[in-house]
Short mmCIF file of C-alpha atoms in Angstrom, two decimals:
data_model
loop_
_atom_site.label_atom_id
_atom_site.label_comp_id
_atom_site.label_asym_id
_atom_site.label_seq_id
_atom_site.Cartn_x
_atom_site.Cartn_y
_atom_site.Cartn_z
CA UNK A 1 -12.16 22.77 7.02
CA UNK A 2 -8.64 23.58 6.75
CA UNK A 3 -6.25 22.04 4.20
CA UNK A 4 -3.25 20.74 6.03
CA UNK A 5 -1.18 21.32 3.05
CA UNK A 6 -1.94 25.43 3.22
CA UNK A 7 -0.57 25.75 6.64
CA UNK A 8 2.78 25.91 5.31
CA UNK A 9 4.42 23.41 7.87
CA UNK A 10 5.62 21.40 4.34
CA UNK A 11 9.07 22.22 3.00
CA UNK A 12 8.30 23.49 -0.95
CA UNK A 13 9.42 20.47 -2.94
CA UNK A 14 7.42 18.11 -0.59
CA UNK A 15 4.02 21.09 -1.10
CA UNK A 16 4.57 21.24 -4.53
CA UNK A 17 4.65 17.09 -5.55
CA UNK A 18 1.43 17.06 -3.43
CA UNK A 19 -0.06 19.40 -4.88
CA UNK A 20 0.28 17.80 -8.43
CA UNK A 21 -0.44 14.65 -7.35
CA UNK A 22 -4.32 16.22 -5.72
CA UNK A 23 -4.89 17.76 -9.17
CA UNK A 24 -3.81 14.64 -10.63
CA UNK A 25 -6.22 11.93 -8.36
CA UNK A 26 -8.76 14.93 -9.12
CA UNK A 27 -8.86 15.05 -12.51
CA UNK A 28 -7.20 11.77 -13.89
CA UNK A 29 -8.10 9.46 -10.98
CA UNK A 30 -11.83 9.95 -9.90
CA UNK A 31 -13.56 10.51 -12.78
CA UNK A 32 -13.00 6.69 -13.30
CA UNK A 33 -12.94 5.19 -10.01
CA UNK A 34 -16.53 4.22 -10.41
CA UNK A 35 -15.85 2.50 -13.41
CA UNK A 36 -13.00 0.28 -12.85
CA UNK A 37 -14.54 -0.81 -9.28
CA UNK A 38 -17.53 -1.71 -10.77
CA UNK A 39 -16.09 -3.37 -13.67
CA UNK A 40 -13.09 -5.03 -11.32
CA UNK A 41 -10.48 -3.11 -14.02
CA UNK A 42 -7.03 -2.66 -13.86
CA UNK A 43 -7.01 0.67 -14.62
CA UNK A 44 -3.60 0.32 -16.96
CA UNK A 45 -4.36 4.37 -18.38
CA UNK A 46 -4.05 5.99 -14.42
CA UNK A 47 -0.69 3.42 -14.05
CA UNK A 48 0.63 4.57 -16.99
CA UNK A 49 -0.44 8.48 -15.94
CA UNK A 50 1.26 7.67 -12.49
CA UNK A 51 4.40 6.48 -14.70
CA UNK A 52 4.52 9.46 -16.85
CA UNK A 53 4.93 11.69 -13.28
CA UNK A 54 7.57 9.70 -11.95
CA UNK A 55 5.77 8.36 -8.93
CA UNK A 56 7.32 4.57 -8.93
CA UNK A 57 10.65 6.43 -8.66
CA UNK A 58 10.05 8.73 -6.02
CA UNK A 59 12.11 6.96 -3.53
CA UNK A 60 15.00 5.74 -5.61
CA UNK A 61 18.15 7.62 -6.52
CA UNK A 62 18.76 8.71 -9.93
CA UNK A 63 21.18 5.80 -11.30
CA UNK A 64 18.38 3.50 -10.71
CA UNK A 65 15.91 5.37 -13.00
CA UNK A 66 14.40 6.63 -10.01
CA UNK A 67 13.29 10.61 -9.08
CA UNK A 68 15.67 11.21 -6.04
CA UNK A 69 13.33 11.65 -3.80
CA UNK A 70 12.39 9.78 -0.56
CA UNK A 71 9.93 7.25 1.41
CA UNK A 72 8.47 10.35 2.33
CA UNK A 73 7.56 11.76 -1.32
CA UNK A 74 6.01 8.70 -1.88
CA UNK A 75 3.90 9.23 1.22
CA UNK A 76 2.41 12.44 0.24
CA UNK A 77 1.87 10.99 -2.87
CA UNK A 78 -0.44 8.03 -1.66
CA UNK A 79 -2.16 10.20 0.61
CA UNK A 80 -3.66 12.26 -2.39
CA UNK A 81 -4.33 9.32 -4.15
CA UNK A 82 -5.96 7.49 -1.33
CA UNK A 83 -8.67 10.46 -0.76
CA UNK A 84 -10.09 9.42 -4.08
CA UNK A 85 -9.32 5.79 -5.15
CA UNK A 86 -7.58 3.24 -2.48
CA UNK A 87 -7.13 0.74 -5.56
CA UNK A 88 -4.98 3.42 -7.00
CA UNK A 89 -3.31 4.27 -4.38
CA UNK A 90 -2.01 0.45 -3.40
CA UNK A 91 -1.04 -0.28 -6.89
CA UNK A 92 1.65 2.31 -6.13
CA UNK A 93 2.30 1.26 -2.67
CA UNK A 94 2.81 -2.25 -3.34
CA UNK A 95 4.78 -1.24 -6.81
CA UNK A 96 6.95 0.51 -4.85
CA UNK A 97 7.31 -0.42 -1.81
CA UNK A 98 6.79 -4.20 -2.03
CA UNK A 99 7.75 -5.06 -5.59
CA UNK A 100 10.68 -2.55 -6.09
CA UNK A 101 11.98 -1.30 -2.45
CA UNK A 102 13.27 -4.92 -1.70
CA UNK A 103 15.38 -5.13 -5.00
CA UNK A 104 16.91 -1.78 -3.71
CA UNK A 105 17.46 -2.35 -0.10
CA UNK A 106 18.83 -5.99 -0.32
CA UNK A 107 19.65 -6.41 -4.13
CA UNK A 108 23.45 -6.77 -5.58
CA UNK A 109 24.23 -4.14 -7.98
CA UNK A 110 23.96 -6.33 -10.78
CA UNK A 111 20.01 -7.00 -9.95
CA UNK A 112 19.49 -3.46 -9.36
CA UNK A 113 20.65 -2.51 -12.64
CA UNK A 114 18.47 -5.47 -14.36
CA UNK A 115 15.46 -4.32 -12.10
CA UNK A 116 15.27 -1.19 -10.94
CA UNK A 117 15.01 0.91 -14.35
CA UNK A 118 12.13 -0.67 -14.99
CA UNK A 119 10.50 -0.55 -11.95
CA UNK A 120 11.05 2.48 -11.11
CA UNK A 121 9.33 4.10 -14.07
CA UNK A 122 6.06 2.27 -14.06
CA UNK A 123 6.39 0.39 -17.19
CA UNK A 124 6.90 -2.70 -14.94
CA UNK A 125 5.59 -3.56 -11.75
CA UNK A 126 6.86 -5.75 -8.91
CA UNK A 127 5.38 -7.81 -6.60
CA UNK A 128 6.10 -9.91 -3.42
CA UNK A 129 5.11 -13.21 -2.65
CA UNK A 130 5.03 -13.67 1.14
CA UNK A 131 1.54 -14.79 2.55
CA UNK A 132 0.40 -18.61 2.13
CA UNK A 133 -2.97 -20.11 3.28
CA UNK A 134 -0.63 -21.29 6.55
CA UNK A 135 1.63 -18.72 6.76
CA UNK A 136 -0.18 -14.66 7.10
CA UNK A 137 0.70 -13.18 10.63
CA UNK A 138 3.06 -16.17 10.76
CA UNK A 139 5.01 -15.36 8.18
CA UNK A 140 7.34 -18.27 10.03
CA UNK A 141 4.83 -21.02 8.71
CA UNK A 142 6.41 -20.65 5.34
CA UNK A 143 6.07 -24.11 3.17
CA UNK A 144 7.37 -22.74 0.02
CA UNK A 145 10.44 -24.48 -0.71
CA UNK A 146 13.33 -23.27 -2.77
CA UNK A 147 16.48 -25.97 -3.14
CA UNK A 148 19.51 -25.67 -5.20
CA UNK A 149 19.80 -28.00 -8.02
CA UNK A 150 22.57 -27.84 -10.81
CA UNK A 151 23.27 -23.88 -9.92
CA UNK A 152 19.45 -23.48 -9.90
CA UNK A 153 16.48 -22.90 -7.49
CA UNK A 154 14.04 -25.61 -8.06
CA UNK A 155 10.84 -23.47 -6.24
CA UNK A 156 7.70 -25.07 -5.37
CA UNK A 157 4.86 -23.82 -3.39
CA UNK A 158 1.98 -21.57 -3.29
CA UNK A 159 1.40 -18.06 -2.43
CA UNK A 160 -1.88 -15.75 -1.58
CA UNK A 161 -3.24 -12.35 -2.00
CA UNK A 162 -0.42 -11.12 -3.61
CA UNK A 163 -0.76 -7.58 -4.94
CA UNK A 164 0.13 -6.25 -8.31
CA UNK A 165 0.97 -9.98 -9.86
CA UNK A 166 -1.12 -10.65 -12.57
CA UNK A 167 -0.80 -7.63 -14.73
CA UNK A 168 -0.37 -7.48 -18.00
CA UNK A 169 3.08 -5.30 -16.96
CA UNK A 170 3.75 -7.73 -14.56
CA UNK A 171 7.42 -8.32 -14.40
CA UNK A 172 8.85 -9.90 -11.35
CA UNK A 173 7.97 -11.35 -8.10
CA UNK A 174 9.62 -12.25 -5.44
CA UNK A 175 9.10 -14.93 -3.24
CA UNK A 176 9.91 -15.92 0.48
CA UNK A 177 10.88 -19.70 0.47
CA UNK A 178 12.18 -22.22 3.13
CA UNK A 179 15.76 -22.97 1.60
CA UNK A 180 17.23 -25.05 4.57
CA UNK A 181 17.21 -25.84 8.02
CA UNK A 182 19.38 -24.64 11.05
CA UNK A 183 19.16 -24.58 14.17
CA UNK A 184 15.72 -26.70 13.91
CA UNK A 185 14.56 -23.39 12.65
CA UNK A 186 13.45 -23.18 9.11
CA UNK A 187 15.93 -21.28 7.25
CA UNK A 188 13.80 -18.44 5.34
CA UNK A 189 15.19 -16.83 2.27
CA UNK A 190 14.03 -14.46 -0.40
CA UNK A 191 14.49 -15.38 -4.88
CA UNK A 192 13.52 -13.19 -7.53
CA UNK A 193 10.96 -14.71 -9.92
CA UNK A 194 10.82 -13.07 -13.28
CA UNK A 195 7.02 -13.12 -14.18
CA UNK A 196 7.73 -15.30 -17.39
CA UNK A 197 9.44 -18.19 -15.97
CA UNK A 198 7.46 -21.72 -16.61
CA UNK A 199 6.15 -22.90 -13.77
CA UNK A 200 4.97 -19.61 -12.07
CA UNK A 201 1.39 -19.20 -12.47
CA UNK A 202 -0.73 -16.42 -11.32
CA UNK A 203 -4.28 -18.08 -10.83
CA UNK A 204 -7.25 -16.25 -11.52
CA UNK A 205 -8.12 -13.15 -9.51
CA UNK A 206 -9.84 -12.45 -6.28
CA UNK A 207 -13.35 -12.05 -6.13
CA UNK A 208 -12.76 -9.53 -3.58
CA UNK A 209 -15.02 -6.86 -0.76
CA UNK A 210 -13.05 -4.00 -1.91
CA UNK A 211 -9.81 -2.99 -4.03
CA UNK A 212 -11.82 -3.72 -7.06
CA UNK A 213 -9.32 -2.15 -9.55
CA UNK A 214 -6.04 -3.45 -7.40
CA UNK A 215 -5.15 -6.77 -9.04
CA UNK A 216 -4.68 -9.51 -6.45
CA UNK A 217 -3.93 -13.24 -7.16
CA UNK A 218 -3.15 -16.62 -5.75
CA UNK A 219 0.24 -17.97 -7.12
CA UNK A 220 1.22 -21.13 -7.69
CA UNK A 221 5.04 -22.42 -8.20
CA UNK A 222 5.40 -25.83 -9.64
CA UNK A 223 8.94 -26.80 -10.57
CA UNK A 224 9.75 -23.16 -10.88
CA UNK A 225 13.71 -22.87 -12.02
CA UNK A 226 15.74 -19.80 -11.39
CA UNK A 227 19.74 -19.48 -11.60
CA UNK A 228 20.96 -19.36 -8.02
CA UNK A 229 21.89 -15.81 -8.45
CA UNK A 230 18.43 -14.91 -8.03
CA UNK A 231 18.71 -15.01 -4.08
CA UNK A 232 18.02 -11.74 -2.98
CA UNK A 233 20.38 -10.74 -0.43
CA UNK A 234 21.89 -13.11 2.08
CA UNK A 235 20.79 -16.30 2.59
CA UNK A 236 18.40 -17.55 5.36
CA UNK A 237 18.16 -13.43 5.52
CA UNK A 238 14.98 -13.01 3.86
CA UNK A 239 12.67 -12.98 6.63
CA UNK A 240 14.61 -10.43 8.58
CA UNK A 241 14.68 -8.51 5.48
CA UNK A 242 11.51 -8.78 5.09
CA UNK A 243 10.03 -7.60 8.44
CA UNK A 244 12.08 -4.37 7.61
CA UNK A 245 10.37 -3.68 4.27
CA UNK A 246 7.34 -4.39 6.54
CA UNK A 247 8.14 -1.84 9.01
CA UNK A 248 8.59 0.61 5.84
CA UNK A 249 5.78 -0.26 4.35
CA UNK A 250 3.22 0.27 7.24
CA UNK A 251 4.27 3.67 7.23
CA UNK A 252 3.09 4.14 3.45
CA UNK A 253 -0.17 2.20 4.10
CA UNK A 254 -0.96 4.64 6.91
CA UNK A 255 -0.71 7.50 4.97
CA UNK A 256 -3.21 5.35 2.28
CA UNK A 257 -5.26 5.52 5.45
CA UNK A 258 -4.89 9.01 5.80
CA UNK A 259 -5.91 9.85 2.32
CA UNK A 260 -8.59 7.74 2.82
CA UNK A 261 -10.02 8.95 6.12
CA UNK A 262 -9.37 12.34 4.62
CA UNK A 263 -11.12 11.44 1.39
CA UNK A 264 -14.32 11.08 3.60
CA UNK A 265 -14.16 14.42 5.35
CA UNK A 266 -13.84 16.48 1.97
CA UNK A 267 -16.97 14.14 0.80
CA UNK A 268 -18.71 14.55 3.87
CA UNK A 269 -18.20 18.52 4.16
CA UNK A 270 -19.24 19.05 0.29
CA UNK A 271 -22.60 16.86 0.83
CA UNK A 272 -23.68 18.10 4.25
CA UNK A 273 -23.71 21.86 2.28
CA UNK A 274 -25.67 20.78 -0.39
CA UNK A 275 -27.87 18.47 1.26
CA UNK A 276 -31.05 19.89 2.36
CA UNK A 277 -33.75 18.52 5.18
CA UNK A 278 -36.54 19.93 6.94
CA UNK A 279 -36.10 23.04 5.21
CA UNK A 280 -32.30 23.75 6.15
CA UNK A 281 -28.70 22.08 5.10
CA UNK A 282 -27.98 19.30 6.90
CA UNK A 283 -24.71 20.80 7.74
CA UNK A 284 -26.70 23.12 10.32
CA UNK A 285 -27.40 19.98 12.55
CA UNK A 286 -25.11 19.89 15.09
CA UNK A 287 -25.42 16.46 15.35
CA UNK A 288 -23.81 16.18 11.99
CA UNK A 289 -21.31 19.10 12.05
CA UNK A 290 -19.78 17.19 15.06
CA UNK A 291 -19.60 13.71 13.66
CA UNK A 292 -17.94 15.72 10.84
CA UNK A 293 -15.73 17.28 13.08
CA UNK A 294 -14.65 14.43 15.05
CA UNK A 295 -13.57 12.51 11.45
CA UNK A 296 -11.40 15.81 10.79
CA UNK A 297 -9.88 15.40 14.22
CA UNK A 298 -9.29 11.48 13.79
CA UNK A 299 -7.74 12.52 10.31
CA UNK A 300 -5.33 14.94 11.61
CA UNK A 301 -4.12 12.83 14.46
CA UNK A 302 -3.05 10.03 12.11
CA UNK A 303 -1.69 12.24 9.82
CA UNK A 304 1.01 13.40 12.10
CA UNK A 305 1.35 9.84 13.59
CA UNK A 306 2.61 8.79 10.16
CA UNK A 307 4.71 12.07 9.78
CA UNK A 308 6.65 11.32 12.88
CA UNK A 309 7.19 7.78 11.68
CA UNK A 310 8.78 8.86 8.29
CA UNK A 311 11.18 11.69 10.24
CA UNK A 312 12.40 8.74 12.73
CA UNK A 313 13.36 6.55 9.33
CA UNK A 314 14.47 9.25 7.00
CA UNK A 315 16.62 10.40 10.31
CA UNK A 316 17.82 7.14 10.41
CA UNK A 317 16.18 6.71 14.29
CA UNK A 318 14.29 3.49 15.56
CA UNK A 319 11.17 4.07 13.89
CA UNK A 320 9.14 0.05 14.55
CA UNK A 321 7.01 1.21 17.20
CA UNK A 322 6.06 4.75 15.92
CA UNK A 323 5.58 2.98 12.42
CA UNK A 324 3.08 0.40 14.18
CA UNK A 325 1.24 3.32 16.04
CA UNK A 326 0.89 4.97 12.79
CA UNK A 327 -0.62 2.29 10.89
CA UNK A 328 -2.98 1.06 13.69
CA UNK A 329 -4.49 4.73 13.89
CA UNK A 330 -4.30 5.64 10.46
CA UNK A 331 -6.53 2.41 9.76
CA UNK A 332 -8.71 2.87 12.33
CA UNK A 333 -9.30 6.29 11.24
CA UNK A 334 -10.29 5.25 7.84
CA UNK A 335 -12.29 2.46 8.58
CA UNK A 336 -14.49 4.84 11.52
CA UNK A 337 -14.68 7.86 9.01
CA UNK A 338 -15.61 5.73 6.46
CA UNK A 339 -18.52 4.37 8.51
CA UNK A 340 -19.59 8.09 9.36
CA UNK A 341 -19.37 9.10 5.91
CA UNK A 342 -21.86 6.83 5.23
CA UNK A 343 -24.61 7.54 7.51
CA UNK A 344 -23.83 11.10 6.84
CA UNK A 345 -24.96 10.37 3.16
CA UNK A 346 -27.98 7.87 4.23
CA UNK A 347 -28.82 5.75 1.28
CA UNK A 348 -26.70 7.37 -0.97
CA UNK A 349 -23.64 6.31 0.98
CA UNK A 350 -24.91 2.32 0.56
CA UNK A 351 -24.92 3.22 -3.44
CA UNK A 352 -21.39 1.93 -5.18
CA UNK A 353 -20.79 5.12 -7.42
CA UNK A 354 -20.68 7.32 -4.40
CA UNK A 355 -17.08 7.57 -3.44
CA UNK A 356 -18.09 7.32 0.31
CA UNK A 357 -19.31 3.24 -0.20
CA UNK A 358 -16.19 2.31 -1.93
CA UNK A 359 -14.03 4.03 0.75
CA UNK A 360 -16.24 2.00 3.59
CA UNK A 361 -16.02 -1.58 1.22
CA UNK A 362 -12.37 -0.65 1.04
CA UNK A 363 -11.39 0.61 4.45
CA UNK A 364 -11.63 -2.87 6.14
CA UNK A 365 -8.44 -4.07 4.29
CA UNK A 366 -6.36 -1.09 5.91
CA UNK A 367 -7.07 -2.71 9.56
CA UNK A 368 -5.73 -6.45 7.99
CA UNK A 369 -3.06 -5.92 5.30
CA UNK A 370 1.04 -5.36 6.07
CA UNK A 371 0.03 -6.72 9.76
CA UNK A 372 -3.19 -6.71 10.93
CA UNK A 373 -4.19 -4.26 14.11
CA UNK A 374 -3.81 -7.29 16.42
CA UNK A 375 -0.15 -7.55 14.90
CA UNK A 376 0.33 -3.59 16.00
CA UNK A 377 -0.84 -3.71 19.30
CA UNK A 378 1.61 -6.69 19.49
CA UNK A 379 4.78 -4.54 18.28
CA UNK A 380 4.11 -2.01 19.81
CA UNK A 381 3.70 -3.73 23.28
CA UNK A 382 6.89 -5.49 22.75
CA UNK A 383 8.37 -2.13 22.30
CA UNK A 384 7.04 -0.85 25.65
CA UNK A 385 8.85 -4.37 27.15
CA UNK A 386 5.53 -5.96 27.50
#
C-alpha cells in the first residue's frame, strides 16, 4: 500500500501537521480507544493533548487565539485522527467546526473576543444546538422559541443529539430558535447560550451504537434568559447561516470518513500478513487481496473528492455540490470498508477491542450526521437543475 502523504503532492506545512498529528492518534490516541468506547468516556487527557498541539485553532487567525491555519489543516488533521478513533476525531470536528466556526463567521467582534480565545485552544468547547425530535433534515420545523423580553431572550425549547454539550469544559452552545414570523415563514435565528445559564440543561447522555467516547446529549431550555446581544449575526439569518457552516462542515466530516475508511485498509493490510490459514497468509488469497484492494481504491477516490471540495472554498469558488459529493462518498466509503474489514478479520472483527468493530459500529453515523446521504443526493441534484 502506498501512503498518500509520501507522494509528495502535499505542500510542506500541510505534510508536516499531518504527520504529527499520525504519530500523535498513534501513540496518544489508540492505545486508549478501547477503553473509553467500552467504558462510554470522555476521554478529557486526548482533548487536552489535542489542545496542547493547537488543533481547535487550526482554522482561526492569530488574534483569535487561533494557529493561522485553514479549513484545510483541520482536514488533514481529522483524517489522521479518524483512522484510529472516530470519537476523537468528531470531538474536534464539532469543537471546531460547529461550536467555534459559527462564532467566527457570523459573530461581532465583541463575541469573538469573549469566545474565540477559549475555543480555539481547547480549554473550552462549543457546541450547536440545531436538531429537535421535529426538526433533523427539516431544520425548517424548528419549535424552539426565542422572544425578546426586557432586552433579553426568554428561550424555550428542546434540542437533540447535540455533540460536545455536556462536558465538563463545556462552555457555550448555540441554539437555532424561531424568533418571529414574516412572510408566514417562521423567522429562524441563531443566540449564544453560555453553558451556565439557569434554565439550560443538558439531559443525560445517549445510550448510543457508536461514538462511545463523543459526548452527545438532549437539551432542554426552560425559561432560558440571555441579554439580546447574544443574537449571533443578523436576525431571522440564522438558518441561512447555518446551512453554510453545514456546507463547511460536510467537507470536514468527509475527511473523518476518509480517515476512517483509511483506518480499515492499514488494519486490514497488517492482519491479512499475519494471519495464517490452510498453511499460507491469508493475504495470498486473491479473494482477499482484492477486497483489500478495492477498499484502497474507494479510500483514495474520496480522499480527493474532499480535496477538491476544500480548494473550491479556500479559493473562494462555489463549493455546495462538490462538498455534498464529498461527504456522500467519503461515508459510503467508510461504512463499505468498514464492513470488509470485518469479514476480512472473521470473528475477531465482531470483537469490540479490535479497532475494525468500532470503525463498522461507528461508520453508520457518517451516512446520517451534517445531512444524511438522502440529503446529498438531494443537493447535489438541485445543483445539476434537477
Amino acid at each position: 500500500m502506498t501512503d498518500f502523504l509520501s507522494t509528495g503532492t502535499l505542500p510542506d506545512e500541510y505534510r508536516d501537521l499531518a504527520l504529527t498529528v499520525r504519530d500523535f492518534a498513534q501513540k496518544v490516541v489508540a492505545p486508549v480507544s478501547a477503553k473509553h468506547d467500552a467504558e462510554h468516556s470522555f476521554p478529557y487527557e486526548v482533548v487536552a493533548g489535542m489542545a496542547e498541539m493547537g488543533l481547535f485553532g487550526l482554522p482561526f487567525p492569530e488574534e483569535y487565539g487561533g494557529m493561522g491555519g485553514d479549513y484545510f489543516a483541520l482536514c488533514l488533521a481529522l483524517e489522521e485522527l479518524g483512522k484510529v478513533d472516530q470519537s476523537v476525531a468528531i470531538t474536534l470536528e464539532a469543537g471546531v467546526s460547529l461550536g467555534a466556526m459559527p462564532v467566527y463567521r457570523f459573530g461581532n467582534e465583541k463575541q469573538k473576543l469573549e469566545w474565540l480565545p477559549q475555543l480555539a485552544s481547547g480549554r473550552a468547547l462549543g457546541a450547536f444546538g440545531l436538531t429537535e425530535p421535529g426538526a433533523g433534515s427539516d431544520a425548517g420545523g424548528t419549535r424552539t422559541t426565542a422572544v425578546l423580553d426586557g432586552g433579553e431572550w426568554l428561550i424555550n425549547g428542546s434540542k437533540q443529539f447535540i455533540t460536545n454539550s455536556g462536558t465538563d469544559i463545556t462552555r457555550l452552545v448555540t441554539v437555532t430558535a424561531v424568533t418571529g414570523v414574516s412572510n408566514g415563514k417562521k423567522e429562524i435565528s441563531t443566540i449564544l447560550v453560555p453553558a451556565d445559564t439557569p434554565g439550560f440543561v443538558a439531559e443525560p447522555a445517549y445510550n448510543k451504537v457508536g461514538w462511545n467516547a463523543s459526548d452527545t446529549h438532549p437539551l432542554s431550555f426552560t425559561d432560558v434568559r440571555v441579554p439580546e446581544e447574544n443574537l449571533l449575526g443578523e436576525r431571522g439569518r440564522g438558518y441561512a447561516n447555518f446551512l453554510r457552516i453545514l456546507d463547511e462542515g460536510r467537507i470536514a466530516i468527509a475527511a473523518l470518513s476518509v480517515g476512517a475508511a483509511q483506518g480499515c485498509v492499514d488494519e486490514s493490510v497488517r492482519y491479512a500478513r499475519e494471519r495464517e490459514a490452510f498453511g499460507q497468509a491469508i493475504v495470498r488469497n486473491q479473494a482477499i487481496a482484492f477486497k483489500i484492494a478495492r477498499m484502497e481504491a474507494r479510500a483514495h477516490a474520496a480522499r480527493t473528492a474532499y480535496y477538491d471540495a476544500a480548494a473550491l472554498m479556500l479559493s473562494g469558488k462555489p463549493f455546495k455540490k462538490q462538498a455534498s459529493i464529498a461527504k456522500l462518498v467519503a461515508s459510503e466509503a467508510a461504512m463499505d470498508n468498514a464492513r470488509d474489514a470485518t469479514q476480512i478479520f472473521g470473528g475477531y472483527g465482531f470483537m469490540n477491542e479490535y479497532a475494525v468493530a468500532r470503525h463498522y459500529r461507528d461508520s453508520k453515523i457518517l451516512e446520517i450526521g451534517e445531512g444524511t446521504t438522502e440529503v446529498q443526493l438531494l443537493l447535489i441534484g438541485r445543483e445539476l437543475g434537477l
